[in-house]
PDB file of C-alpha atoms and ligand atoms in Angstrom:
ATOM      1  CA  MET A  26     148.386  97.942  62.104  1.00 49.00           C
ATOM      2  CA  THR A  27     150.311  95.634  64.373  1.00 55.00           C
ATOM      3  CA  SER A  28     153.438  96.886  66.059  1.00 73.00           C
ATOM      4  CA  ARG A  29     156.795  95.222  65.734  1.00 82.00           C
ATOM      5  CA  THR A  30     156.545  91.767  67.190  1.00 93.00           C
ATOM      6  CA  MET A  31     159.448  89.617  66.034  1.00 98.00           C
ATOM      7  CA  VAL A  32     163.022  89.504  64.825  1.00 98.00           C
ATOM      8  CA  ALA A  33     163.983  86.063  63.524  1.00 98.00           C
ATOM      9  CA  GLY A  34     167.445  84.972  62.491  1.00 98.00           C
ATOM     10  CA  ASN A  35     167.917  82.365  59.781  1.00 98.00           C
ATOM     11  CA  TRP A  36     171.348  80.855  60.237  1.00 98.00           C
ATOM     12  CA  LYS A  37     170.909  78.617  57.150  1.00 98.00           C
ATOM     13  CA  MET A  38     173.750  76.060  56.821  1.00 98.00           C
ATOM     14  CA  ASN A  39     176.147  78.054  58.971  1.00 98.00           C
ATOM     15  CA  THR A  40     177.691  77.460  62.426  1.00 98.00           C
ATOM     16  CA  THR A  41     178.788  74.179  63.972  1.00 98.00           C
ATOM     17  CA  PRO A  42     177.038  73.181  67.190  1.00 98.00           C
ATOM     18  CA  THR A  43     179.896  74.695  69.191  1.00 98.00           C
ATOM     19  CA  GLN A  44     179.784  77.947  67.250  1.00 98.00           C
ATOM     20  CA  GLY A  45     175.984  78.101  67.366  1.00 98.00           C
ATOM     21  CA  LYS A  46     175.851  77.687  71.121  1.00 98.00           C
ATOM     22  CA  ALA A  47     178.377  80.491  71.580  1.00 98.00           C
ATOM     23  CA  LEU A  48     176.505  82.713  69.116  1.00 98.00           C
ATOM     24  CA  ALA A  49     173.138  82.284  70.844  1.00 98.00           C
ATOM     25  CA  GLU A  50     174.666  82.824  74.282  1.00 98.00           C
ATOM     26  CA  ASP A  51     176.583  85.908  73.184  1.00 98.00           C
ATOM     27  CA  ILE A  52     173.550  87.458  71.465  1.00 98.00           C
ATOM     28  CA  ILE A  53     171.370  86.896  74.522  1.00 98.00           C
ATOM     29  CA  ALA A  54     174.062  88.280  76.848  1.00 98.00           C
ATOM     30  CA  ALA A  55     174.432  91.401  74.707  1.00 98.00           C
ATOM     31  CA  ALA A  56     170.744  92.009  73.909  1.00 98.00           C
ATOM     32  CA  GLY A  57     169.260  91.130  77.308  1.00 97.00           C
ATOM     33  CA  THR A  58     165.480  90.889  77.549  1.00 96.00           C
ATOM     34  CA  PRO A  59     164.484  91.797  74.002  1.00 96.00           C
ATOM     35  CA  PRO A  60     161.862  94.426  73.096  1.00 94.00           C
ATOM     36  CA  THR A  61     160.237  91.873  70.815  1.00 95.00           C
ATOM     37  CA  LYS A  62     160.278  88.097  70.281  1.00 98.00           C
ATOM     38  CA  VAL A  63     163.644  86.852  69.049  1.00 98.00           C
ATOM     39  CA  VAL A  64     163.767  83.573  67.146  1.00 98.00           C
ATOM     40  CA  PHE A  65     166.914  81.642  66.253  1.00 98.00           C
ATOM     41  CA  GLY A  66     166.413  79.582  63.076  1.00 98.00           C
ATOM     42  CA  VAL A  67     169.205  77.077  63.504  1.00 98.00           C
ATOM     43  CA  PRO A  68     170.569  73.998  61.706  1.00 98.00           C
ATOM     44  CA  ALA A  69     168.592  70.881  62.693  1.00 98.00           C
ATOM     45  CA  ILE A  70     171.472  69.351  64.635  1.00 98.00           C
ATOM     46  CA  GLN A  71     171.438  72.353  66.993  1.00 98.00           C
ATOM     47  CA  LEU A  72     167.726  72.571  67.706  1.00 98.00           C
ATOM     48  CA  MET A  73     167.817  70.909  71.105  1.00 98.00           C
ATOM     49  CA  SER A  74     170.962  72.576  72.384  1.00 98.00           C
ATOM     50  CA  ILE A  75     169.775  76.049  71.359  1.00 98.00           C
ATOM     51  CA  LYS A  76     166.345  75.343  72.847  1.00 98.00           C
ATOM     52  CA  GLU A  77     168.034  74.572  76.159  1.00 98.00           C
ATOM     53  CA  ILE A  78     169.494  78.077  76.059  1.00 98.00           C
ATOM     54  CA  THR A  79     166.410  79.967  74.850  1.00 98.00           C
ATOM     55  CA  ALA A  80     164.192  78.190  77.392  1.00 98.00           C
ATOM     56  CA  GLN A  81     166.074  80.017  80.138  1.00 98.00           C
ATOM     57  CA  HIS A  82     165.547  83.489  78.678  1.00 98.00           C
ATOM     58  CA  GLU A  83     162.293  85.334  78.269  1.00 97.00           C
ATOM     59  CA  GLY A  84     161.551  86.437  74.735  1.00 98.00           C
ATOM     60  CA  TYR A  85     163.843  83.972  72.942  1.00 98.00           C
ATOM     61  CA  PHE A  86     162.640  81.061  70.807  1.00 98.00           C
ATOM     62  CA  VAL A  87     164.033  78.449  68.457  1.00 98.00           C
ATOM     63  CA  ALA A  88     162.951  77.625  64.892  1.00 99.00           C
ATOM     64  CA  ALA A  89     163.680  74.758  62.535  1.00 98.00           C
ATOM     65  CA  GLN A  90     164.504  75.791  58.967  1.00 98.00           C
ATOM     66  CA  ASN A  91     162.409  73.068  57.344  1.00 98.00           C
ATOM     67  CA  MET A  92     160.561  69.814  58.022  1.00 98.00           C
ATOM     68  CA  HIS A  93     159.121  66.936  55.996  1.00 98.00           C
ATOM     69  CA  HIS A  94     155.423  66.866  55.114  1.00 98.00           C
ATOM     70  CA  LYS A  95     154.796  63.216  56.062  1.00 98.00           C
ATOM     71  CA  ASP A  96     154.147  62.004  59.606  1.00 98.00           C
ATOM     72  CA  ASN A  97     156.838  59.311  59.590  1.00 97.00           C
ATOM     73  CA  GLY A  98     158.188  56.503  57.443  1.00 98.00           C
ATOM     74  CA  ALA A  99     160.960  55.657  55.016  1.00 98.00           C
ATOM     75  CA  TYR A 100     162.216  59.185  54.251  1.00 98.00           C
ATOM     76  CA  THR A 101     165.901  58.899  54.999  1.00 98.00           C
ATOM     77  CA  GLY A 102     167.425  62.057  56.371  1.00 97.00           C
ATOM     78  CA  GLU A 103     164.154  63.865  57.065  1.00 98.00           C
ATOM     79  CA  LEU A 104     162.517  65.232  60.232  1.00 98.00           C
ATOM     80  CA  SER A 105     158.783  65.247  60.982  1.00 98.00           C
ATOM     81  CA  ALA A 106     156.639  67.867  62.682  1.00 98.00           C
ATOM     82  CA  ALA A 107     156.131  65.570  65.679  1.00 98.00           C
ATOM     83  CA  MET A 108     159.893  65.162  66.108  1.00 98.00           C
ATOM     84  CA  LEU A 109     160.418  68.923  66.117  1.00 98.00           C
ATOM     85  CA  ALA A 110     157.549  69.537  68.522  1.00 98.00           C
ATOM     86  CA  ASP A 111     158.736  66.839  70.916  1.00 98.00           C
ATOM     87  CA  ALA A 112     162.227  68.348  70.853  1.00 98.00           C
ATOM     88  CA  GLY A 113     160.733  71.610  72.124  1.00 98.00           C
ATOM     89  CA  VAL A 114     161.034  73.557  68.877  1.00 98.00           C
ATOM     90  CA  ASP A 115     158.754  76.612  68.815  1.00 98.00           C
ATOM     91  CA  TYR A 116     158.640  77.735  65.175  1.00 98.00           C
ATOM     92  CA  VAL A 117     159.387  76.245  61.767  1.00 98.00           C
ATOM     93  CA  ILE A 118     160.408  78.256  58.712  1.00 98.00           C
ATOM     94  CA  LEU A 119     158.510  76.878  55.705  1.00 98.00           C
ATOM     95  CA  GLY A 120     158.714  77.686  52.008  1.00 98.00           C
ATOM     96  CA  HIS A 121     161.982  79.608  52.158  1.00 98.00           C
ATOM     97  CA  SER A 122     163.060  80.615  48.641  1.00 97.00           C
ATOM     98  CA  GLU A 123     166.191  78.466  48.974  1.00 97.00           C
ATOM     99  CA  ARG A 124     163.982  75.424  49.638  1.00 98.00           C
ATOM    100  CA  ARG A 125     161.918  76.364  46.594  1.00 97.00           C
ATOM    101  CA  GLU A 126     164.971  76.964  44.392  1.00 96.00           C
ATOM    102  CA  TYR A 127     167.246  74.064  45.398  1.00 97.00           C
ATOM    103  CA  PHE A 128     164.782  71.461  46.663  1.00 97.00           C
ATOM    104  CA  GLY A 129     161.841  71.964  44.331  1.00 97.00           C
ATOM    105  CA  GLU A 130     159.306  73.030  46.948  1.00 97.00           C
ATOM    106  CA  ASN A 131     156.110  74.738  45.846  1.00 97.00           C
ATOM    107  CA  ASP A 132     153.099  76.205  47.602  1.00 97.00           C
ATOM    108  CA  SER A 133     150.930  73.096  47.474  1.00 97.00           C
ATOM    109  CA  LEU A 134     153.665  71.163  49.300  1.00 98.00           C
ATOM    110  CA  VAL A 135     154.214  74.054  51.688  1.00 98.00           C
ATOM    111  CA  ASN A 136     150.473  74.131  52.383  1.00 98.00           C
ATOM    112  CA  ILE A 137     150.644  70.495  53.522  1.00 98.00           C
ATOM    113  CA  LYS A 138     153.673  71.278  55.679  1.00 98.00           C
ATOM    114  CA  ILE A 139     151.907  74.245  57.309  1.00 98.00           C
ATOM    115  CA  ASN A 140     148.987  72.010  58.239  1.00 98.00           C
ATOM    116  CA  LYS A 141     151.263  69.331  59.657  1.00 98.00           C
ATOM    117  CA  ALA A 142     153.242  71.901  61.622  1.00 98.00           C
ATOM    118  CA  LEU A 143     150.116  73.457  63.139  1.00 98.00           C
ATOM    119  CA  ASN A 144     148.634  70.083  64.013  1.00 98.00           C
ATOM    120  CA  ALA A 145     151.833  69.226  65.869  1.00 98.00           C
ATOM    121  CA  GLY A 146     151.761  72.508  67.803  1.00 98.00           C
ATOM    122  CA  LEU A 147     154.527  74.253  65.869  1.00 98.00           C
ATOM    123  CA  LEU A 148     154.183  77.853  64.710  1.00 98.00           C
ATOM    124  CA  PRO A 149     154.945  78.227  60.983  1.00 98.00           C
ATOM    125  CA  ILE A 150     156.930  81.136  59.568  1.00 98.00           C
ATOM    126  CA  TYR A 151     155.702  81.033  55.984  1.00 98.00           C
ATOM    127  CA  CYS A 152     158.035  82.630  53.422  1.00 98.00           C
ATOM    128  CA  CYS A 153     156.862  84.136  50.162  1.00 98.00           C
ATOM    129  CA  GLY A 154     158.365  86.572  47.663  1.00 98.00           C
ATOM    130  CA  GLU A 155     158.991  87.190  43.988  1.00 97.00           C
ATOM    131  CA  LYS A 156     162.088  86.834  41.827  1.00 96.00           C
ATOM    132  CA  LEU A 157     163.706  89.795  40.092  1.00 94.00           C
ATOM    133  CA  ASP A 158     162.204  89.206  36.626  1.00 94.00           C
ATOM    134  CA  ILE A 159     158.720  89.107  38.145  1.00 95.00           C
ATOM    135  CA  ARG A 160     159.302  92.408  39.944  1.00 95.00           C
ATOM    136  CA  GLU A 161     160.728  93.992  36.787  1.00 93.00           C
ATOM    137  CA  ALA A 162     157.684  92.887  34.819  1.00 95.00           C
ATOM    138  CA  GLY A 163     155.442  94.448  37.482  1.00 96.00           C
ATOM    139  CA  ASN A 164     153.852  91.102  38.392  1.00 97.00           C
ATOM    140  CA  HIS A 165     155.050  90.913  41.991  1.00 97.00           C
ATOM    141  CA  GLU A 166     151.661  91.378  43.641  1.00 98.00           C
ATOM    142  CA  MET A 167     150.072  88.801  41.364  1.00 98.00           C
ATOM    143  CA  ILE A 168     152.756  86.202  42.136  1.00 98.00           C
ATOM    144  CA  VAL A 169     152.921  86.822  45.875  1.00 98.00           C
ATOM    145  CA  GLY A 170     149.115  86.869  45.937  1.00 98.00           C
ATOM    146  CA  LYS A 171     149.058  83.415  44.350  1.00 98.00           C
ATOM    147  CA  GLN A 172     151.628  82.124  46.833  1.00 98.00           C
ATOM    148  CA  ILE A 173     149.576  83.370  49.782  1.00 98.00           C
ATOM    149  CA  GLU A 174     146.365  81.960  48.343  1.00 98.00           C
ATOM    150  CA  GLN A 175     147.802  78.496  47.656  1.00 98.00           C
ATOM    151  CA  ALA A 176     149.721  78.166  50.902  1.00 98.00           C
ATOM    152  CA  LEU A 177     147.324  79.779  53.380  1.00 98.00           C
ATOM    153  CA  PHE A 178     143.742  80.167  52.169  1.00 98.00           C
ATOM    154  CA  SER A 179     142.710  76.587  52.972  1.00 98.00           C
ATOM    155  CA  LEU A 180     143.539  77.110  56.649  1.00 98.00           C
ATOM    156  CA  ASP A 181     140.774  77.769  59.110  1.00 97.00           C
ATOM    157  CA  PRO A 182     140.863  81.051  61.060  1.00 97.00           C
ATOM    158  CA  ALA A 183     142.114  79.411  64.261  1.00 97.00           C
ATOM    159  CA  GLN A 184     145.061  78.030  62.289  1.00 98.00           C
ATOM    160  CA  MET A 185     145.756  81.275  60.466  1.00 98.00           C
ATOM    161  CA  GLU A 186     146.060  83.128  63.768  1.00 97.00           C
ATOM    162  CA  LYS A 187     149.195  81.114  64.482  1.00 98.00           C
ATOM    163  CA  VAL A 188     150.965  81.728  61.170  1.00 98.00           C
ATOM    164  CA  VAL A 189     153.756  84.277  60.779  1.00 98.00           C
ATOM    165  CA  ILE A 190     154.290  85.490  57.208  1.00 98.00           C
ATOM    166  CA  ALA A 191     157.725  86.535  55.954  1.00 98.00           C
ATOM    167  CA  TYR A 192     157.841  88.553  52.742  1.00 98.00           C
ATOM    168  CA  GLU A 193     161.257  87.958  51.234  1.00 97.00           C
ATOM    169  CA  PRO A 194     161.808  89.280  47.721  1.00 97.00           C
ATOM    170  CA  VAL A 195     164.245  86.757  46.233  1.00 95.00           C
ATOM    171  CA  TRP A 196     166.288  89.522  44.606  1.00 94.00           C
ATOM    172  CA  ALA A 197     167.038  90.963  48.039  1.00 93.00           C
ATOM    173  CA  ILE A 198     168.150  87.741  49.757  1.00 91.00           C
ATOM    174  CA  GLY A 199     171.878  87.590  50.364  1.00 87.00           C
ATOM    175  CA  THR A 200     172.476  90.192  47.671  1.00 88.00           C
ATOM    176  CA  GLY A 201     173.024  93.290  49.773  1.00 85.00           C
ATOM    177  CA  VAL A 202     170.157  94.886  47.819  1.00 86.00           C
ATOM    178  CA  THR A 203     167.282  95.643  50.157  1.00 89.00           C
ATOM    179  CA  ALA A 204     163.720  96.433  49.197  1.00 90.00           C
ATOM    180  CA  SER A 205     163.099 100.096  49.899  1.00 95.00           C
ATOM    181  CA  PRO A 206     160.911 100.741  52.943  1.00 96.00           C
ATOM    182  CA  GLU A 207     158.201 101.863  50.516  1.00 97.00           C
ATOM    183  CA  GLN A 208     158.434  98.667  48.444  1.00 97.00           C
ATOM    184  CA  ALA A 209     158.273  96.581  51.613  1.00 97.00           C
ATOM    185  CA  GLN A 210     155.326  98.554  52.983  1.00 97.00           C
ATOM    186  CA  GLU A 211     153.425  98.307  49.704  1.00 98.00           C
ATOM    187  CA  MET A 212     153.740  94.516  49.596  1.00 98.00           C
ATOM    188  CA  HIS A 213     153.086  94.042  53.302  1.00 98.00           C
ATOM    189  CA  SER A 214     149.922  96.073  53.087  1.00 98.00           C
ATOM    190  CA  PHE A 215     148.839  94.055  50.029  1.00 98.00           C
ATOM    191  CA  ILE A 216     149.477  90.797  51.918  1.00 98.00           C
ATOM    192  CA  ARG A 217     147.576  92.043  54.980  1.00 98.00           C
ATOM    193  CA  GLN A 218     144.657  93.008  52.765  1.00 98.00           C
ATOM    194  CA  MET A 219     144.622  89.519  51.246  1.00 98.00           C
ATOM    195  CA  VAL A 220     144.582  87.985  54.721  1.00 98.00           C
ATOM    196  CA  ALA A 221     141.768  90.379  55.674  1.00 98.00           C
ATOM    197  CA  ASN A 222     139.701  89.422  52.635  1.00 97.00           C
ATOM    198  CA  GLN A 223     139.971  85.736  53.460  1.00 98.00           C
ATOM    199  CA  PHE A 224     140.064  85.660  57.264  1.00 98.00           C
ATOM    200  CA  GLY A 225     138.703  89.043  58.378  1.00 97.00           C
ATOM    201  CA  ASP A 226     140.220  92.230  59.755  1.00 97.00           C
ATOM    202  CA  THR A 227     140.868  90.996  63.289  1.00 97.00           C
ATOM    203  CA  ILE A 228     143.122  88.179  62.163  1.00 97.00           C
ATOM    204  CA  ALA A 229     144.756  90.312  59.462  1.00 97.00           C
ATOM    205  CA  ASN A 230     145.573  93.059  61.926  1.00 96.00           C
ATOM    206  CA  SER A 231     147.150  90.673  64.384  1.00 96.00           C
ATOM    207  CA  THR A 232     149.145  88.691  61.792  1.00 97.00           C
ATOM    208  CA  THR A 233     152.886  89.235  62.075  1.00 98.00           C
ATOM    209  CA  ILE A 234     154.340  90.031  58.643  1.00 98.00           C
ATOM    210  CA  LEU A 235     158.137  90.047  58.623  1.00 98.00           C
ATOM    211  CA  TYR A 236     160.361  91.531  55.956  1.00 97.00           C
ATOM    212  CA  GLY A 237     163.419  89.541  54.854  1.00 97.00           C
ATOM    213  CA  GLY A 238     166.196  90.257  52.392  1.00 96.00           C
ATOM    214  CA  SER A 239     169.475  91.951  53.353  1.00 94.00           C
ATOM    215  CA  VAL A 240     168.193  93.403  56.613  1.00 96.00           C
ATOM    216  CA  LYS A 241     171.192  95.075  58.276  1.00 96.00           C
ATOM    217  CA  PRO A 242     171.742  97.262  61.340  1.00 97.00           C
ATOM    218  CA  ASP A 243     171.689 100.379  59.171  1.00 96.00           C
ATOM    219  CA  ASN A 244     168.371  99.699  57.423  1.00 96.00           C
ATOM    220  CA  ALA A 245     166.423  97.784  60.091  1.00 96.00           C
ATOM    221  CA  GLU A 246     165.025 100.828  61.828  1.00 95.00           C
ATOM    222  CA  GLU A 247     163.626 102.341  58.655  1.00 96.00           C
ATOM    223  CA  LEU A 248     162.124  99.046  57.438  1.00 96.00           C
ATOM    224  CA  PHE A 249     160.628  98.135  60.821  1.00 96.00           C
ATOM    225  CA  GLY A 250     159.245 101.650  61.084  1.00 95.00           C
ATOM    226  CA  MET A 251     156.837 101.035  58.204  1.00 96.00           C
ATOM    227  CA  GLU A 252     153.238 100.552  59.247  1.00 96.00           C
ATOM    228  CA  ASP A 253     152.785  96.979  58.058  1.00 97.00           C
ATOM    229  CA  VAL A 254     156.320  95.696  58.660  1.00 97.00           C
ATOM    230  CA  ASP A 255     156.177  93.831  61.964  1.00 97.00           C
ATOM    231  CA  GLY A 256     159.818  92.800  62.129  1.00 97.00           C
ATOM    232  CA  GLY A 257     162.389  90.912  60.125  1.00 98.00           C
ATOM    233  CA  LEU A 258     163.664  87.535  59.015  1.00 98.00           C
ATOM    234  CA  VAL A 259     167.396  88.044  58.909  1.00 98.00           C
ATOM    235  CA  GLY A 260     169.984  85.802  57.232  1.00 97.00           C
ATOM    236  CA  GLY A 261     173.585  86.995  56.983  1.00 97.00           C
ATOM    237  CA  ALA A 262     173.280  89.675  59.644  1.00 98.00           C
ATOM    238  CA  SER A 263     171.933  87.171  62.196  1.00 98.00           C
ATOM    239  CA  LEU A 264     175.310  85.416  62.321  1.00 98.00           C
ATOM    240  CA  SER A 265     177.148  87.963  64.441  1.00 98.00           C
ATOM    241  CA  VAL A 266     176.466  89.702  67.725  1.00 98.00           C
ATOM    242  CA  GLU A 267     177.670  92.954  66.219  1.00 98.00           C
ATOM    243  CA  ASN A 268     175.027  92.904  63.480  1.00 98.00           C
ATOM    244  CA  PHE A 269     172.123  91.043  65.050  1.00 98.00           C
ATOM    245  CA  VAL A 270     171.893  92.813  68.401  1.00 98.00           C
ATOM    246  CA  PRO A 271     171.331  96.290  66.870  1.00 97.00           C
ATOM    247  CA  ILE A 272     168.635  94.739  64.649  1.00 97.00           C
ATOM    248  CA  ILE A 273     166.937  93.216  67.710  1.00 97.00           C
ATOM    249  CA  LYS A 274     167.055  96.631  69.374  1.00 95.00           C
ATOM    250  CA  ALA A 275     166.076  98.684  66.310  1.00 93.00           C
ATOM    251  CA  ARG A 276     162.933 100.725  66.983  1.00 76.00           C
TER     252      ARG A 276
HETATM  253  P1  PGA B  23     169.689  87.719  54.073  1.00 94.93           P
HETATM  254  O1  PGA B  23     168.741  86.414  54.076  1.00 94.93           O
HETATM  255  O2  PGA B  23     169.319  88.531  55.274  1.00 94.93           O
HETATM  256  O3  PGA B  23     171.079  87.176  54.140  1.00 94.93           O
HETATM  257  O4  PGA B  23     169.402  88.444  52.790  1.00 94.93           O
HETATM  258  C1  PGA B  23     167.404  86.505  54.449  1.00 94.93           C
HETATM  259  C2  PGA B  23     166.751  85.157  54.368  1.00 94.93           C
HETATM  260  O5  PGA B  23     167.049  84.373  53.458  1.00 94.93           O
HETATM  261  O6  PGA B  23     165.896  84.819  55.225  1.00 94.93           O
END
């Protein structure tokens, strides 16, 4: 299908602005011009300083980890799509399982956020994935299918072309347990088929579908080698040069 197109790091609530700046600079210095797009998903307070760095290097981009679904108003502590876009942010991670788990987000809310992001000119990285009990009961395709349908099917094709999907089985996030390449491929191909059914083959074949969940230097190559795995969304291993650079370079 598509070839590998992106490696995105999700720093979560890690790194101070000083540490983050050093991390981005060191990764870029070590990786050079990357073979694929590299996205740094950084804490909100670092978006503008990391953007200043990525703007000077081909192939590097910055992502917010979340945004609010309203345009503006009395929502203390929140950031809007327009604020992110005006700050030069390229991508926004939406629907991450930690947002779902700790902040009560669901796919109807995420659907609104995706629309707002696209309207503001941001590129959404939409996260989906099942919990362990769902996988064990064999219902993972049904659940991920529902997530995709609720979050993405109301988009028009021109919007869908701009969406990156990240399949992140919750049981593999931060656990050190990775989906096997076969499990990842099976779900990615299912997701691509769903996108094809709704939006047509051309869009489905050009949609970037990332795998996330304990991607490490020693498993990245095998995962990214699967036909429908177009790259990774990487948490823990994106926080060091030593781990992230080999993942960027994995072929
Ligand atoms: P992990 O996190 O790589 O630490 O498992 C992935 C993610 O949550 O995006």
